[in-house]
Coordinates of C-alpha atoms and ligand atoms in Angstrom, one line a residue:
X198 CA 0.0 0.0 0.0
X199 CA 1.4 3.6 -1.2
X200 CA -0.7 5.9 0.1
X201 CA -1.2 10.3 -0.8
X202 CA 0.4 11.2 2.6
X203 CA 1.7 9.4 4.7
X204 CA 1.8 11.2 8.4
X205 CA 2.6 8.7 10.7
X206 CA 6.7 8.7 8.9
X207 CA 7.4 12.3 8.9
X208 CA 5.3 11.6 13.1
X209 CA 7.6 9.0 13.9
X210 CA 10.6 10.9 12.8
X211 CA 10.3 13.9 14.9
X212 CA 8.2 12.2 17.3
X213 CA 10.2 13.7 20.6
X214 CA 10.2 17.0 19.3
X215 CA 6.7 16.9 18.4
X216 CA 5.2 14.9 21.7
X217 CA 7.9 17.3 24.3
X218 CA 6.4 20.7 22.7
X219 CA 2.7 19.6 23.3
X220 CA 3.5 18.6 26.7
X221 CA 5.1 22.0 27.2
X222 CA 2.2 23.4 26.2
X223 CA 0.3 21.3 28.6
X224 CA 2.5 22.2 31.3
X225 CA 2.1 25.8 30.8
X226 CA -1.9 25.4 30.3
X227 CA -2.2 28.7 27.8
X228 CA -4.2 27.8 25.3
X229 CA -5.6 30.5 23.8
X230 CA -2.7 33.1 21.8
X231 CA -0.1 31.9 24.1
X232 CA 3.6 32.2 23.5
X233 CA 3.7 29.7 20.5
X234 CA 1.4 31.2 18.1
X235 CA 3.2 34.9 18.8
X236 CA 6.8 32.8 18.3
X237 CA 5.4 31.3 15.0
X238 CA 3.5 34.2 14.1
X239 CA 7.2 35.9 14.3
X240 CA 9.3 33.2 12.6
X241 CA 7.1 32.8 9.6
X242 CA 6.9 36.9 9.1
X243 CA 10.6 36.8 9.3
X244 CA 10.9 33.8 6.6
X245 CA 8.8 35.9 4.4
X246 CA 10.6 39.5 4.9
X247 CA 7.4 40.5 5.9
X248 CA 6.7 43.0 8.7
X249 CA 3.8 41.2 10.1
X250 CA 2.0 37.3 10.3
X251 CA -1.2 36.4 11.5
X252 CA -2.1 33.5 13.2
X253 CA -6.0 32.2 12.4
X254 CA -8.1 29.1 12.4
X255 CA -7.8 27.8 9.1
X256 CA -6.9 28.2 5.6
X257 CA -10.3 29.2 4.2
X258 CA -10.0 31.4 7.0
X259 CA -7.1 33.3 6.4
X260 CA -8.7 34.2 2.9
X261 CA -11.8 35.2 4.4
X262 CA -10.0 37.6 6.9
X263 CA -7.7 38.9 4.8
X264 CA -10.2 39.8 2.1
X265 CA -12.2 41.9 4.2
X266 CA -9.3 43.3 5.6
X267 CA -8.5 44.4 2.5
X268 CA -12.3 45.9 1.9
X269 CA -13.6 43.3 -0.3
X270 CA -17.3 43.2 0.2
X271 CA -21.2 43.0 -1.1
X272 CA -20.9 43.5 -4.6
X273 CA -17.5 43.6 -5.3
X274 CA -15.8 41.5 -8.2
X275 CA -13.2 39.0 -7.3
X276 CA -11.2 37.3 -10.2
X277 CA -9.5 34.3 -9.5
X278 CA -8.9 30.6 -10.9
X279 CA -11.3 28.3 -11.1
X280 CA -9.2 25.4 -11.3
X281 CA -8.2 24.9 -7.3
X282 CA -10.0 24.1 -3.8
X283 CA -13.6 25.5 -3.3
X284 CA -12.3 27.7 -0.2
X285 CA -10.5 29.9 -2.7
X286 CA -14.1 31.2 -4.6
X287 CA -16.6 30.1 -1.2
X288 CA -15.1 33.1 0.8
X289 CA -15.2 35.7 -1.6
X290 CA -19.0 34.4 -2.0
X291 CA -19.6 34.5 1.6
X292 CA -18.7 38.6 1.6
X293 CA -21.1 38.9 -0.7
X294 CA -18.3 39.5 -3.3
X295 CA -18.8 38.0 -6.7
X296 CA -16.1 35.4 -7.9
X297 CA -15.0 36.0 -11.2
X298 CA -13.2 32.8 -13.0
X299 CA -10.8 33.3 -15.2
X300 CA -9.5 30.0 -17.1
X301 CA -5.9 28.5 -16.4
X302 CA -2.8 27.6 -18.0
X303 CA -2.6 23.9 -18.8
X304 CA 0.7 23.7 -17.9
X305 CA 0.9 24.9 -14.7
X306 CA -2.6 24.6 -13.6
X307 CA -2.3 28.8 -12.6
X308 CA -4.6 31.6 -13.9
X309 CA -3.8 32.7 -17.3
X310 CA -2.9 36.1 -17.0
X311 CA -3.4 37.0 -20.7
X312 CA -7.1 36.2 -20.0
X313 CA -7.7 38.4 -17.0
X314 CA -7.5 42.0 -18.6
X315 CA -11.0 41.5 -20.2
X316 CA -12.9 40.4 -16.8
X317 CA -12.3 43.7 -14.9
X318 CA -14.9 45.7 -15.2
X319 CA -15.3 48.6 -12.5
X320 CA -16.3 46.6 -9.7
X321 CA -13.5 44.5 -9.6
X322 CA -11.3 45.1 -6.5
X323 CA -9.0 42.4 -6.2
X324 CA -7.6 39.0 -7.8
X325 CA -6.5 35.9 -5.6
X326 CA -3.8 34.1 -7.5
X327 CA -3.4 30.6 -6.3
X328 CA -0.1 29.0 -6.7
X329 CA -1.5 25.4 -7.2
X330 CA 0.6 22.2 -6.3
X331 CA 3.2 24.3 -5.1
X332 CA 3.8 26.1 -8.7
X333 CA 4.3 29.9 -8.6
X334 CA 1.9 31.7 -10.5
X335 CA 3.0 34.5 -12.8
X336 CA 3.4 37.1 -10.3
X337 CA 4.6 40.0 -12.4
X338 CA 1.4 40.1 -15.0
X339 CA -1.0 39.5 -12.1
X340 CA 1.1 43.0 -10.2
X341 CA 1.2 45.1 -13.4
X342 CA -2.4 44.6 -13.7
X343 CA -3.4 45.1 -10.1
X344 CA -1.2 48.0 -10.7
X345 CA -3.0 49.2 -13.6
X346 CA -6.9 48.8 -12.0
X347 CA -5.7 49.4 -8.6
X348 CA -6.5 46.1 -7.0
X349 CA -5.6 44.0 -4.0
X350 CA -3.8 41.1 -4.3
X351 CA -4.7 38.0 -2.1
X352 CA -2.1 35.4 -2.8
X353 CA -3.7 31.9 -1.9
X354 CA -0.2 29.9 -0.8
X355 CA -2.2 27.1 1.2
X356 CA -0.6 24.7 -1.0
X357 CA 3.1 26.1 -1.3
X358 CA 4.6 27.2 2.0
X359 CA 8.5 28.3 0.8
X360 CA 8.2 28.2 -2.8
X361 CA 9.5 30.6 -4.9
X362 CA 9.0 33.0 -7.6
X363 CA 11.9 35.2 -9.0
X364 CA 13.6 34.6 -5.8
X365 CA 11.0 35.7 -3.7
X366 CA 8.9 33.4 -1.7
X367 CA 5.2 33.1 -2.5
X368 CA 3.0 35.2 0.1
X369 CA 5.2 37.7 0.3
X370 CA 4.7 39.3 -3.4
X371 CA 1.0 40.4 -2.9
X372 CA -0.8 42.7 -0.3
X373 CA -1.3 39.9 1.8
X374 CA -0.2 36.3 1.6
X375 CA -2.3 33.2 3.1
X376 CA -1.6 29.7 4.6
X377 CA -2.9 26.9 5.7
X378 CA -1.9 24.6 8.2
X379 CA -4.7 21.6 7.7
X380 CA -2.5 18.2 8.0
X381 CA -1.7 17.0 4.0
X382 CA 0.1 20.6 3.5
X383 CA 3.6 21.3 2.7
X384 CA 3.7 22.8 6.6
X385 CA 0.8 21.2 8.9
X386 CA -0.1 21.0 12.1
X387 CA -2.2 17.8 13.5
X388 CA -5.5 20.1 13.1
X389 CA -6.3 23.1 11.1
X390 CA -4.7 26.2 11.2
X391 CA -4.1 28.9 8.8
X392 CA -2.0 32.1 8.6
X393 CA -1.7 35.8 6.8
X394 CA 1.7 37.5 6.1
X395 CA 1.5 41.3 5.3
X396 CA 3.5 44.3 5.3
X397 CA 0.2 46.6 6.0
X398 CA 0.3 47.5 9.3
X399 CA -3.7 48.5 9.1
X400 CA -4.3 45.0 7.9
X401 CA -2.9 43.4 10.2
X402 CA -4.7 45.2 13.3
X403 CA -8.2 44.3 11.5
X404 CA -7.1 40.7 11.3
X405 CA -6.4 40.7 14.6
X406 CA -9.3 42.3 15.6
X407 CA -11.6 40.3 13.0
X408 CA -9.7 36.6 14.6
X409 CA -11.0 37.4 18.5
X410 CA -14.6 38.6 17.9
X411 CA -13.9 42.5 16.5
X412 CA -12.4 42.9 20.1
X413 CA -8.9 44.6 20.3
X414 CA -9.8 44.9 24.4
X415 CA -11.1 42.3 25.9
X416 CA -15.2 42.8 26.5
X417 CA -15.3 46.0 24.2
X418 CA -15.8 45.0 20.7
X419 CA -15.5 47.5 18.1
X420 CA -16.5 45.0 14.7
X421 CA -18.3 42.2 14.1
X422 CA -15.6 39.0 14.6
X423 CA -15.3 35.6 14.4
X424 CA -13.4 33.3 16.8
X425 CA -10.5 32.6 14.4
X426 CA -7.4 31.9 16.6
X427 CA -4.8 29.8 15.6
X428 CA -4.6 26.9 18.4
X429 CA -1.4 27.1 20.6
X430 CA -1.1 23.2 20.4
X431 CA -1.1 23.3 16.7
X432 CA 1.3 26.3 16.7
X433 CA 3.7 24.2 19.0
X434 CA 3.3 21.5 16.1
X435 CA 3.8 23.8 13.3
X436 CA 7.2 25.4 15.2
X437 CA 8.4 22.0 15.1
X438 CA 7.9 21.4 11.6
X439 CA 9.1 24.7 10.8
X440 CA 12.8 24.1 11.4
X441 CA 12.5 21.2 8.4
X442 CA 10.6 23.3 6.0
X443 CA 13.2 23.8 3.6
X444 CA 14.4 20.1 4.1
X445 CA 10.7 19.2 3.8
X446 CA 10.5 20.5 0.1
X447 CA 14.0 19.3 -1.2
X448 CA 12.6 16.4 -0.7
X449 CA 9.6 16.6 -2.5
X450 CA 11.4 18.3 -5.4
X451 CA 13.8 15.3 -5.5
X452 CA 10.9 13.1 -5.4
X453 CA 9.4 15.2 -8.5
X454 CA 12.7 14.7 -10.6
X455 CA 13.1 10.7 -9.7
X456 CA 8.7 10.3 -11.2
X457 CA 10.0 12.5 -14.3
X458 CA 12.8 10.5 -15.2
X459 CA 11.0 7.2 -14.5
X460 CA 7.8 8.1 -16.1
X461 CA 8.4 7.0 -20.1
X462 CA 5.0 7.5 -21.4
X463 CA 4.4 9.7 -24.7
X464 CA 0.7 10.0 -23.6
X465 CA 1.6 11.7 -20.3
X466 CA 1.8 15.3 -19.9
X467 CA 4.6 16.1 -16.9
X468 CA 4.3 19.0 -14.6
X469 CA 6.9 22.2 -15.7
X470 CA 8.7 24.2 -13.2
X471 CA 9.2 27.5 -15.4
X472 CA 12.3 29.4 -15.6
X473 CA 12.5 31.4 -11.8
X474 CA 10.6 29.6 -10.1
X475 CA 10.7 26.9 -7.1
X476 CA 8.0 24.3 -7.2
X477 CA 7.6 22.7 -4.0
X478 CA 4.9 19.8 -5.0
X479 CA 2.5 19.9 -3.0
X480 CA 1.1 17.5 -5.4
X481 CA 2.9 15.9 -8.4
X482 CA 0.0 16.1 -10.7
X483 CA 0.4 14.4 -14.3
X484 CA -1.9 14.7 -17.0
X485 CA -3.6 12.1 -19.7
X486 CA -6.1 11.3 -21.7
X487 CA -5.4 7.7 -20.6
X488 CA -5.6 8.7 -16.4
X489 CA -8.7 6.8 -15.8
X490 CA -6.9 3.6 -16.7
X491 CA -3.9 4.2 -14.7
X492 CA -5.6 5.7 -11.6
X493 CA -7.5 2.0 -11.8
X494 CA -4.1 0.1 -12.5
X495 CA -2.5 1.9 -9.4
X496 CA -5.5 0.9 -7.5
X497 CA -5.2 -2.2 -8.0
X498 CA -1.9 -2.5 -7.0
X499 CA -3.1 -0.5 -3.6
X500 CA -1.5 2.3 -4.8
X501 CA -3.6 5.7 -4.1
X502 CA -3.9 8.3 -6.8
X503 CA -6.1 11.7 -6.5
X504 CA -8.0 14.0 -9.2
X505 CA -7.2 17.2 -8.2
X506 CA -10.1 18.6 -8.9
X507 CA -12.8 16.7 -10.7
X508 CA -15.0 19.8 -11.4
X509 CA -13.9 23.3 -11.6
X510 CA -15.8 26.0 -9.5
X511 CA -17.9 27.7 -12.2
X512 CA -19.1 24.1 -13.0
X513 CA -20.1 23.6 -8.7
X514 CA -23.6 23.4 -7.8
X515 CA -23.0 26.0 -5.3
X516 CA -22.5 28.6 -8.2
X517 CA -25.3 26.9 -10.1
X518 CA -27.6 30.0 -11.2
X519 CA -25.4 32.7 -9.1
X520 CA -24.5 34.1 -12.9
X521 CA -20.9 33.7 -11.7
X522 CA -20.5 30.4 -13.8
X523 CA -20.0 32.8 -17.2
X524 CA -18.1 31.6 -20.1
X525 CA -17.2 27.9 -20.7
X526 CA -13.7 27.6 -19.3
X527 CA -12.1 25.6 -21.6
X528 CA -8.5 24.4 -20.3
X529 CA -10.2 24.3 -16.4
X530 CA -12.8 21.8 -17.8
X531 CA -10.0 19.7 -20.1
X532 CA -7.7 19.4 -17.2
X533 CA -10.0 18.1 -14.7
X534 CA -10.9 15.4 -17.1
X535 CA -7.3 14.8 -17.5
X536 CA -5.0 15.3 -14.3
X537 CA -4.2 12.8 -12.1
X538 CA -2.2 13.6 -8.9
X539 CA 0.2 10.5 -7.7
X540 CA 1.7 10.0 -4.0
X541 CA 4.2 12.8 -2.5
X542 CA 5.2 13.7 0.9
X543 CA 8.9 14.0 1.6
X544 CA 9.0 10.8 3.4
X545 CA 7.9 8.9 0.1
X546 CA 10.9 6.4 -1.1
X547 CA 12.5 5.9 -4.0
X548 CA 11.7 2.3 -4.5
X549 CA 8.4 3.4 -3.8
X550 CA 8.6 5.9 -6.8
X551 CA 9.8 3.4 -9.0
X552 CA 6.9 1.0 -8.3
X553 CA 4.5 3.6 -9.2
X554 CA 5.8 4.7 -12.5
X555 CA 6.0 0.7 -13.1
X556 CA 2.4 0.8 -12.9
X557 CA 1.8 3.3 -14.7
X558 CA 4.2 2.6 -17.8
X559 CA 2.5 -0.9 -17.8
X560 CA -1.0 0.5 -18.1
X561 CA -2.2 0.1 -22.1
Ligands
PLP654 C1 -6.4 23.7 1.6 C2 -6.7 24.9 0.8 C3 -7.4 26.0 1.3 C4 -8.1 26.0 2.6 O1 -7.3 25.7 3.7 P1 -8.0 25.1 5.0 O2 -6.9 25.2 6.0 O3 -8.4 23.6 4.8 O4 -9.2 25.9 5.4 C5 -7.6 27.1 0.5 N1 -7.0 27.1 -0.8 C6 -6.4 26.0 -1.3 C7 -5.8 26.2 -2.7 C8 -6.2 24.9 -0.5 O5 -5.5 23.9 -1.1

C-alpha cells in the first residue's frame, strides 16, 4: 500500500520534538494566543521578509479575513482561478463579493494572466492568485495589472509554504499572503490552522481584531468578529515542523525529478517548473487522456492516486444559477478530465517511486 500522505513517517521521525512541545504546552496550560502562536507568528513573518503574520483558524480562514481586511465586500468582483480548492471562490462568495473565474494555463494549472485583462470591469477590487501544487503563479502580470486597476492582491499559498518566484517566496509578493496549516500541506499542524503575512500595518490590526470577535480589548468589541485563533497546540506543532521546511520541500522536489525520469509514457503530460521559479509539490499532478486507466491500475496494486479537482468552481452546484458560472472555461474543464495527482510527501521512497511509474508505464 502507497498511500497520498503518509503522516505517521514524517510523526515518527520527529516524534520527541513533536510529543515534548505539546506537553510543554500542557505544562504551561495557555491555550488560547499563548507564546507559540506569537513565536510562530514571528518566525514565519521573518521567513517571508514580511513586517507582520497572523495566526488564524484555518486556511479558508485566512482568505476570508484577509479579504475583508483588505475591503472586499457586497458587490465587489473578485477574479481568481477556477481550477483549485472550493475555499479559494466560497469566501469571496460569503462577503457577498462575486467570484469572477478566469481559465488556467494547462501547464501549470495557474490563472492565465493574458485572460484576466478582459474580466475587470469597475467593480472589480481584487484577484486571488493561487499558486497550485506548489507552482508559482506569474506574479509579475498578475502585479502590473493590479497595478494598472488598482486592485488588491490575495495570494492563496495554502498549497506552497517556501516556494518561490523570481527569488522571492510566495505570500510575500502580494498585499497579503495566506496559509494553511490543515495536516496534508507542505507545513501542517495535526489540526487546522491557517496564517496571513502582510507588510500593511492597518491589515494586520483588522485581522487581529476580526480573529478574537472584533475585540482589540477584551469585552469591548469594536467590529463584528469571528473566533478565528490559531490553536497554541497546533502552533507548538507547526514550530516544530518549521525548522525542516526547507528540508521538507528538497525532498519533495527530489521526489518530482526521480517520477519524471521514470515516467516514459508519450501520452503523459509532466508537470513544468518555469524558468524562476521553485516548485515545491505539494502534489505531483500528471496529466492524460489515458488517467482513468492508470488511476484504476495503481489501484489495483493499492496504490492511491487523486483528481485534483474533478470539477472546476464555475461548474459547482453551489454557483449553479449565481450568474458567476460565465463563459465555458475551456483548459479548467479539459484538465480536470485529464490530471491525475500520484503520491508525494517528503518521506515517500525511492523504490516506492519506481513501483509507481511501473504501474503506470505498464497500463495500455
Ligand atoms: C487547503 C486549501 C485551502 C483551505 O485551507 P484550510 O486550512 O483547509 O481551510 C484554500 N485554498 C487552497 C488552494 C487549498 O488547497
Amino acid at each position: 500500500m502507497i498511500p497520498m500522505v503518509d503522516l505517521q513517517r514524517q510523526y515518527q521521525q520527529l516524534k520527541p520534538d513533536i510529543d515534548a512541545a505539546i506537553q510543554d504546552v500542557l505544562n504551561q496550560s495557555q491555550f488560547i494566543l499563548g507564546p507559540n502562536v506569537t513565536a510562530l507568528e514571528r518566525e514565519v513573518a521573518a521567513y517571508h521578509g514580511k513586517a507582520f503574520a497572523i495566526g488564524v483558524a484555518s486556511g479558508t480562514d485566512a482568505l476570508l479575513l484577509a479579504l475583508r481586511a483588505c475591503g472586499i465586500g457586497p458587490g465587489d468582483e473578485v477574479i481568481t482561478t477556477p481550477f483549485t480548492f472550493i475555499a479559494t471562490a466560497e469566501v469571496i462568495a460569503l462577503l457577498q463579493a462575486v467570484p469572477v473565474f478566469v481559465d488556467i494555463k494547462p501547464d501549470t494549472f495557474n490563472i492565465d494572466p493574458e485572460k484576466i485583462e478582459e474580466k475587470i470591469t469597475a467593480k472589480t477590487r481584487a484577484i486571488i492568485p493561487v499558486h497550485l501544487f506548489g507552482h508559482p503563479a506569474e506574479m509579475n502580470a498578475i502585479t502590473a495589472l493590479a497595478g494598472k486597476y488598482n486592485l488588491k492582491i490575495i495570494e492563496d499559498c495554502a498549497q506552497a509554504f517556501g516556494a518561490l518566484y523570481h527569488g522571492k517566496k510566495v505570500g510575500a509578493l502580494g498585499d497579503c499572503g495566506c496559509f494553511s496549516f490543515f495536516p496534508s500541506k507542505n507545513l501542517a499542524g495535526y489540526g487546522d490552522g491557517g496564517m496571513i503575512v502582510t507588510d500593511d500595518e492597518d491589515v494586520a490590526k483588522q485581522i487581529k481584531m476580526f480573529r478574537n470577535h472584533g475585540s482589540t480589548v477584551r469585552y469591548y468589541h469594536h467590529v463584528l468578529g469571528y473566533n478565528s485563533r490559531l490553536d497554541e497546540i497546533q502552533a507548538a506543532i507547526i514550530r516544530e515542523k518549521f525548522k525542516h521546511i526547507d528540508r521538507f520541500n528538497k525532498e519533495r522536489h527530489e521526489h518530482a525529478e526521480r517520477y519524471r525520469s521514470a515516467i516514459k509514457r508519450t501520452d503523459v503530460a509532466l508537470p513544468i517548473e518555469q524558468p524562476d521559479c521553485v516548485h515545491v509539490y505539494h502534489q505531483f499532478t500528471i496529466r492524460s487522456k489515458n488517467r482513468d486507466r492508470m488511476m484504476a491500475a495503481l489501484q489495483e496494486k493499492g496504490i492511491a492516486s487523486a483528481i485534483y479537482y474533478p470539477v472546476p468552481l464555475h461548474l459547482q452546484e453551489v454557483f449553479a444559477g449565481s450568474g458567476v458560472a460565465g463563459n465555458r472555461l475551456v483548459c479548467a474543464e479539459t484538465c480536470a478530465m485529464e490530471v491525475l495527482s500520484l503520491p508525494m510527501f517528503p518521506e515517500l521512497r525511492q523504490d516506492e517511486i519506481q513501483i509507481i511509474c511501473d504501474v503506470i508505464n505498464r497500463v495500455s
